[in-house]
Amino acid sequence: MHVADFSGRDGSESGGKFQQVREKLDYLCDLGINAIELMPVNEYPGDYSWGYKVRDFFAVESSYGETADLKQLIDECHGRGIRVILEGIYNHCDEECPLLVIDRNYWYYRNKHYPEDPANYWGSEFYYENFDPKLGIRPAWKFIGDVVNFWIQEYHIDGIRYDAVRQLNNRDFLHWITREAKKKPLATSHFTT
């Protein structure tokens, strides 16, 4: 589900928000929906996009509403028996992503990971093979692990659909991140009544 389009973005200030998605939850329940997958909700450049050029992995897209609006949407979904899956963009990022600006060569490939496949290059790609012997970590693994943990703990999401897994091309990382995500206890609500 693309929040901006599903919620009736009509060019006005009131369209394209988490609040309008909440207003359509009864409609989804009437259809028998028991899960939704939100297209990327991370902060991206501009105010209208499908969200696949992530600028900030820990921030909610400001044109959709506030952090509390997304939390309320997820809580209301859960209250209706609807699970919430997020689209995870963990292969690449926007060129103005702060992590990229800080130290491109630490977290990202210096060049294209697959130069023979330019049609599937969407931005700087995380370097999942890099190992930092001084810290004893794989920086990209650690960072994306922190991102996934954040969305599970802070927003109580039920799952992640990984985008561009073929481009990511690291099964060891995918197995590791799945194990790590399953270790996190899930809370059922953000708000008390």
PDB file of C-alpha atoms in Angstrom:
ATOM      1  CA  MET A   1       0.000   0.000   0.000  1.00  0.00           C
ATOM      2  CA  HIS A   2       1.393   3.362  -1.008  1.00  0.00           C
ATOM      3  CA  VAL A   3       0.182   5.712   1.730  1.00  0.00           C
ATOM      4  CA  ALA A   4      -0.041   8.794  -0.484  1.00  0.00           C
ATOM      5  CA  ASP A   5      -2.048   7.121  -3.247  1.00  0.00           C
ATOM      6  CA  PHE A   6      -4.225   4.803  -1.139  1.00  0.00           C
ATOM      7  CA  SER A   7      -5.259   7.569   1.192  1.00  0.00           C
ATOM      8  CA  GLY A   8      -6.505   9.748  -1.655  1.00  0.00           C
ATOM      9  CA  ARG A   9      -3.683  12.151  -2.279  1.00  0.00           C
ATOM     10  CA  ASP A  10      -5.374  14.798  -4.328  1.00  0.00           C
ATOM     11  CA  GLY A  11      -2.801  17.548  -4.190  1.00  0.00           C
ATOM     12  CA  SER A  12      -4.373  19.042  -1.087  1.00  0.00           C
ATOM     13  CA  GLU A  13      -2.761  19.302   2.320  1.00  0.00           C
ATOM     14  CA  SER A  14      -5.216  16.744   3.723  1.00  0.00           C
ATOM     15  CA  GLY A  15      -4.495  13.883   1.304  1.00  0.00           C
ATOM     16  CA  GLY A  16      -1.756  11.287   1.448  1.00  0.00           C
ATOM     17  CA  LYS A  17      -1.558  10.878   5.210  1.00  0.00           C
ATOM     18  CA  PHE A  18      -1.532   8.051   7.749  1.00  0.00           C
ATOM     19  CA  GLN A  19      -4.718   9.553   9.167  1.00  0.00           C
ATOM     20  CA  GLN A  20      -6.596   8.941   5.893  1.00  0.00           C
ATOM     21  CA  VAL A  21      -5.379   5.333   5.837  1.00  0.00           C
ATOM     22  CA  ARG A  22      -6.814   4.899   9.354  1.00  0.00           C
ATOM     23  CA  GLU A  23     -10.127   6.243   8.095  1.00  0.00           C
ATOM     24  CA  LYS A  24     -10.238   3.423   5.515  1.00  0.00           C
ATOM     25  CA  LEU A  25      -9.462   0.544   7.889  1.00  0.00           C
ATOM     26  CA  ASP A  26     -13.121  -0.466   8.240  1.00  0.00           C
ATOM     27  CA  TYR A  27     -13.287  -0.695   4.451  1.00  0.00           C
ATOM     28  CA  LEU A  28     -10.249  -3.004   4.466  1.00  0.00           C
ATOM     29  CA  CYS A  29     -11.820  -5.125   7.220  1.00  0.00           C
ATOM     30  CA  ASP A  30     -15.023  -5.426   5.167  1.00  0.00           C
ATOM     31  CA  LEU A  31     -12.878  -6.797   2.334  1.00  0.00           C
ATOM     32  CA  GLY A  32     -11.477  -9.439   4.687  1.00  0.00           C
ATOM     33  CA  ILE A  33      -7.962  -8.019   4.731  1.00  0.00           C
ATOM     34  CA  ASN A  34      -5.837  -9.420   7.571  1.00  0.00           C
ATOM     35  CA  ALA A  35      -2.478  -7.835   6.631  1.00  0.00           C
ATOM     36  CA  ILE A  36      -1.201  -4.776   4.823  1.00  0.00           C
ATOM     37  CA  GLU A  37       2.245  -4.084   3.452  1.00  0.00           C
ATOM     38  CA  LEU A  38       3.185  -0.443   3.574  1.00  0.00           C
ATOM     39  CA  MET A  39       5.469   0.713   0.811  1.00  0.00           C
ATOM     40  CA  PRO A  40       8.480   2.568   2.263  1.00  0.00           C
ATOM     41  CA  VAL A  41       7.506   5.004   5.005  1.00  0.00           C
ATOM     42  CA  ASN A  42      11.056   6.217   5.712  1.00  0.00           C
ATOM     43  CA  GLU A  43      11.933   9.850   5.046  1.00  0.00           C
ATOM     44  CA  TYR A  44      12.751  10.368   1.373  1.00  0.00           C
ATOM     45  CA  PRO A  45      13.631  13.423  -0.777  1.00  0.00           C
ATOM     46  CA  GLY A  46      10.659  15.626  -1.638  1.00  0.00           C
ATOM     47  CA  ASP A  47       7.024  15.196  -0.647  1.00  0.00           C
ATOM     48  CA  TYR A  48       5.784  12.618  -3.144  1.00  0.00           C
ATOM     49  CA  SER A  49       7.553   9.415  -4.080  1.00  0.00           C
ATOM     50  CA  TRP A  50       7.152   5.673  -3.753  1.00  0.00           C
ATOM     51  CA  GLY A  51       9.872   5.978  -1.103  1.00  0.00           C
ATOM     52  CA  TYR A  52      12.565   3.746  -2.551  1.00  0.00           C
ATOM     53  CA  LYS A  53      15.306   6.398  -2.183  1.00  0.00           C
ATOM     54  CA  VAL A  54      15.596   6.324   1.610  1.00  0.00           C
ATOM     55  CA  ARG A  55      17.213   9.395   3.063  1.00  0.00           C
ATOM     56  CA  ASP A  56      16.769   8.576   6.759  1.00  0.00           C
ATOM     57  CA  PHE A  57      16.272   4.978   7.898  1.00  0.00           C
ATOM     58  CA  PHE A  58      14.996   5.999  11.350  1.00  0.00           C
ATOM     59  CA  ALA A  59      12.583   8.783  10.376  1.00  0.00           C
ATOM     60  CA  VAL A  60       8.981   8.603   9.220  1.00  0.00           C
ATOM     61  CA  GLU A  61       8.192  10.322   5.911  1.00  0.00           C
ATOM     62  CA  SER A  62       7.081  13.787   7.044  1.00  0.00           C
ATOM     63  CA  SER A  63       4.573  14.270   4.217  1.00  0.00           C
ATOM     64  CA  TYR A  64       2.568  11.302   5.597  1.00  0.00           C
ATOM     65  CA  GLY A  65       2.272  12.704   9.120  1.00  0.00           C
ATOM     66  CA  GLU A  66       3.985  12.495  12.476  1.00  0.00           C
ATOM     67  CA  THR A  67       5.569   9.543  14.242  1.00  0.00           C
ATOM     68  CA  ALA A  68       2.502   9.278  16.491  1.00  0.00           C
ATOM     69  CA  ASP A  69       0.251   9.061  13.407  1.00  0.00           C
ATOM     70  CA  LEU A  70       2.068   5.964  12.135  1.00  0.00           C
ATOM     71  CA  LYS A  71       2.032   4.394  15.599  1.00  0.00           C
ATOM     72  CA  GLN A  72      -1.703   5.026  15.872  1.00  0.00           C
ATOM     73  CA  LEU A  73      -2.281   3.521  12.415  1.00  0.00           C
ATOM     74  CA  ILE A  74      -0.380   0.369  13.389  1.00  0.00           C
ATOM     75  CA  ASP A  75      -2.233   0.127  16.711  1.00  0.00           C
ATOM     76  CA  GLU A  76      -5.594   0.507  14.981  1.00  0.00           C
ATOM     77  CA  CYS A  77      -4.616  -2.136  12.435  1.00  0.00           C
ATOM     78  CA  HIS A  78      -3.678  -4.508  15.245  1.00  0.00           C
ATOM     79  CA  GLY A  79      -6.939  -3.722  17.026  1.00  0.00           C
ATOM     80  CA  ARG A  80      -8.787  -4.926  13.930  1.00  0.00           C
ATOM     81  CA  GLY A  81      -6.649  -8.042  13.516  1.00  0.00           C
ATOM     82  CA  ILE A  82      -4.644  -6.574  10.634  1.00  0.00           C
ATOM     83  CA  ARG A  83      -0.908  -7.234  10.645  1.00  0.00           C
ATOM     84  CA  VAL A  84       1.449  -4.551   9.340  1.00  0.00           C
ATOM     85  CA  ILE A  85       4.417  -5.381   7.131  1.00  0.00           C
ATOM     86  CA  LEU A  86       6.898  -2.712   6.065  1.00  0.00           C
ATOM     87  CA  GLU A  87       8.843  -2.560   2.837  1.00  0.00           C
ATOM     88  CA  GLY A  88      12.512  -2.586   3.882  1.00  0.00           C
ATOM     89  CA  ILE A  89      14.960  -0.824   1.592  1.00  0.00           C
ATOM     90  CA  TYR A  90      18.236  -2.271   2.854  1.00  0.00           C
ATOM     91  CA  ASN A  91      20.135  -2.494  -0.403  1.00  0.00           C
ATOM     92  CA  HIS A  92      20.698   1.179  -1.204  1.00  0.00           C
ATOM     93  CA  CYS A  93      19.941   4.755  -0.130  1.00  0.00           C
ATOM     94  CA  ASP A  94      19.548   8.321  -1.348  1.00  0.00           C
ATOM     95  CA  GLU A  95      22.777  10.177  -2.123  1.00  0.00           C
ATOM     96  CA  GLU A  96      22.061  12.610   0.744  1.00  0.00           C
ATOM     97  CA  CYS A  97      21.578   9.918   3.375  1.00  0.00           C
ATOM     98  CA  PRO A  98      23.576  11.082   6.431  1.00  0.00           C
ATOM     99  CA  LEU A  99      25.296   7.698   6.767  1.00  0.00           C
ATOM    100  CA  LEU A 100      26.570   7.972   3.210  1.00  0.00           C
ATOM    101  CA  VAL A 101      27.737  11.544   3.752  1.00  0.00           C
ATOM    102  CA  ILE A 102      29.619  10.611   6.946  1.00  0.00           C
ATOM    103  CA  ASP A 103      31.724   7.820   5.430  1.00  0.00           C
ATOM    104  CA  ARG A 104      30.673   6.354   2.095  1.00  0.00           C
ATOM    105  CA  ASN A 105      33.461   3.778   1.946  1.00  0.00           C
ATOM    106  CA  TYR A 106      32.789   2.318   5.384  1.00  0.00           C
ATOM    107  CA  TRP A 107      29.160   1.262   4.878  1.00  0.00           C
ATOM    108  CA  TYR A 108      28.840   1.209   1.085  1.00  0.00           C
ATOM    109  CA  TYR A 109      30.585  -0.243  -1.914  1.00  0.00           C
ATOM    110  CA  ARG A 110      32.992   2.248  -3.446  1.00  0.00           C
ATOM    111  CA  ASN A 111      31.591   1.487  -6.902  1.00  0.00           C
ATOM    112  CA  LYS A 112      28.508  -0.279  -8.177  1.00  0.00           C
ATOM    113  CA  HIS A 113      28.112  -3.725  -6.664  1.00  0.00           C
ATOM    114  CA  TYR A 114      26.927  -5.076 -10.031  1.00  0.00           C
ATOM    115  CA  PRO A 115      28.385  -2.822 -12.754  1.00  0.00           C
ATOM    116  CA  GLU A 116      27.173  -5.283 -15.391  1.00  0.00           C
ATOM    117  CA  ASP A 117      23.557  -4.586 -14.341  1.00  0.00           C
ATOM    118  CA  PRO A 118      23.158  -0.780 -14.496  1.00  0.00           C
ATOM    119  CA  ALA A 119      19.368  -0.966 -14.862  1.00  0.00           C
ATOM    120  CA  ASN A 120      19.148  -2.267 -11.297  1.00  0.00           C
ATOM    121  CA  TYR A 121      21.324   0.364  -9.668  1.00  0.00           C
ATOM    122  CA  TRP A 122      19.230   2.717  -7.532  1.00  0.00           C
ATOM    123  CA  GLY A 123      21.895   4.398  -5.417  1.00  0.00           C
ATOM    124  CA  SER A 124      24.845   3.619  -3.190  1.00  0.00           C
ATOM    125  CA  GLU A 125      24.682  -0.028  -2.120  1.00  0.00           C
ATOM    126  CA  PHE A 126      25.409  -1.338   1.371  1.00  0.00           C
ATOM    127  CA  TYR A 127      28.665  -3.282   1.570  1.00  0.00           C
ATOM    128  CA  TYR A 128      27.547  -6.374   3.489  1.00  0.00           C
ATOM    129  CA  GLU A 129      30.887  -8.150   3.078  1.00  0.00           C
ATOM    130  CA  ASN A 130      32.887  -5.426   4.851  1.00  0.00           C
ATOM    131  CA  PHE A 131      34.301  -6.447   8.251  1.00  0.00           C
ATOM    132  CA  ASP A 132      35.819  -3.931  10.689  1.00  0.00           C
ATOM    133  CA  PRO A 133      38.514  -5.851  12.617  1.00  0.00           C
ATOM    134  CA  LYS A 134      39.015  -3.022  15.131  1.00  0.00           C
ATOM    135  CA  LEU A 135      35.387  -3.174  16.274  1.00  0.00           C
ATOM    136  CA  GLY A 136      34.796  -6.821  15.417  1.00  0.00           C
ATOM    137  CA  ILE A 137      31.631  -6.031  13.446  1.00  0.00           C
ATOM    138  CA  ARG A 138      30.266  -5.926   9.944  1.00  0.00           C
ATOM    139  CA  PRO A 139      29.187  -2.257   9.783  1.00  0.00           C
ATOM    140  CA  ALA A 140      26.325  -2.690   7.302  1.00  0.00           C
ATOM    141  CA  TRP A 141      24.977  -5.687   9.246  1.00  0.00           C
ATOM    142  CA  LYS A 142      25.118  -3.742  12.507  1.00  0.00           C
ATOM    143  CA  PHE A 143      23.461  -0.660  11.053  1.00  0.00           C
ATOM    144  CA  ILE A 144      20.618  -2.475   9.303  1.00  0.00           C
ATOM    145  CA  GLY A 145      20.205  -4.694  12.374  1.00  0.00           C
ATOM    146  CA  ASP A 146      19.721  -1.526  14.431  1.00  0.00           C
ATOM    147  CA  VAL A 147      17.235  -0.221  11.852  1.00  0.00           C
ATOM    148  CA  VAL A 148      15.162  -3.420  11.895  1.00  0.00           C
ATOM    149  CA  ASN A 149      15.249  -3.543  15.705  1.00  0.00           C
ATOM    150  CA  PHE A 150      14.119   0.091  15.866  1.00  0.00           C
ATOM    151  CA  TRP A 151      11.072  -0.489  13.661  1.00  0.00           C
ATOM    152  CA  ILE A 152      10.089  -3.630  15.572  1.00  0.00           C
ATOM    153  CA  GLN A 153      10.498  -2.075  19.020  1.00  0.00           C
ATOM    154  CA  GLU A 154       9.338   1.465  18.316  1.00  0.00           C
ATOM    155  CA  TYR A 155       6.496   0.829  15.866  1.00  0.00           C
ATOM    156  CA  HIS A 156       5.544  -2.805  16.630  1.00  0.00           C
ATOM    157  CA  ILE A 157       5.584  -3.889  13.013  1.00  0.00           C
ATOM    158  CA  ASP A 158       4.784  -7.515  12.291  1.00  0.00           C
ATOM    159  CA  GLY A 159       7.127  -8.142   9.389  1.00  0.00           C
ATOM    160  CA  ILE A 160       9.415  -6.771   6.723  1.00  0.00           C
ATOM    161  CA  ARG A 161       9.443  -7.371   2.998  1.00  0.00           C
ATOM    162  CA  TYR A 162      13.016  -6.924   1.812  1.00  0.00           C
ATOM    163  CA  ASP A 163      13.337  -5.006  -1.441  1.00  0.00           C
ATOM    164  CA  ALA A 164      15.955  -5.885  -4.071  1.00  0.00           C
ATOM    165  CA  VAL A 165      17.215  -9.039  -2.347  1.00  0.00           C
ATOM    166  CA  ARG A 166      18.968 -10.127  -5.550  1.00  0.00           C
ATOM    167  CA  GLN A 167      20.991  -6.914  -5.509  1.00  0.00           C
ATOM    168  CA  LEU A 168      21.703  -7.299  -1.795  1.00  0.00           C
ATOM    169  CA  ASN A 169      22.935 -10.840  -2.525  1.00  0.00           C
ATOM    170  CA  ASN A 170      24.072 -11.905   0.930  1.00  0.00           C
ATOM    171  CA  ARG A 171      22.255 -14.940   2.316  1.00  0.00           C
ATOM    172  CA  ASP A 172      24.388 -14.996   5.462  1.00  0.00           C
ATOM    173  CA  PHE A 173      23.168 -11.496   6.300  1.00  0.00           C
ATOM    174  CA  LEU A 174      19.537 -12.400   5.527  1.00  0.00           C
ATOM    175  CA  HIS A 175      19.688 -15.446   7.823  1.00  0.00           C
ATOM    176  CA  TRP A 176      21.343 -13.385  10.554  1.00  0.00           C
ATOM    177  CA  ILE A 177      18.864 -10.493  10.365  1.00  0.00           C
ATOM    178  CA  THR A 178      15.926 -12.921  10.464  1.00  0.00           C
ATOM    179  CA  ARG A 179      17.302 -14.561  13.618  1.00  0.00           C
ATOM    180  CA  GLU A 180      17.949 -11.174  15.215  1.00  0.00           C
ATOM    181  CA  ALA A 181      14.450  -9.890  14.426  1.00  0.00           C
ATOM    182  CA  LYS A 182      12.836 -12.996  15.921  1.00  0.00           C
ATOM    183  CA  LYS A 183      14.671 -12.379  19.218  1.00  0.00           C
ATOM    184  CA  LYS A 184      12.846  -9.085  19.786  1.00  0.00           C
ATOM    185  CA  PRO A 185       9.713  -9.251  21.942  1.00  0.00           C
ATOM    186  CA  LEU A 186       6.767  -7.469  20.402  1.00  0.00           C
ATOM    187  CA  ALA A 187       4.507  -5.124  22.316  1.00  0.00           C
ATOM    188  CA  THR A 188       0.878  -4.984  21.317  1.00  0.00           C
ATOM    189  CA  SER A 189       0.092  -1.297  21.649  1.00  0.00           C
ATOM    190  CA  HIS A 190       1.671   2.116  21.879  1.00  0.00           C
ATOM    191  CA  PHE A 191      -1.169   3.786  23.726  1.00  0.00           C
ATOM    192  CA  THR A 192      -2.963   2.923  26.919  1.00  0.00           C
ATOM    193  CA  THR A 193      -6.677   3.495  27.301  1.00  0.00           C
TER     194      THR A 193
END
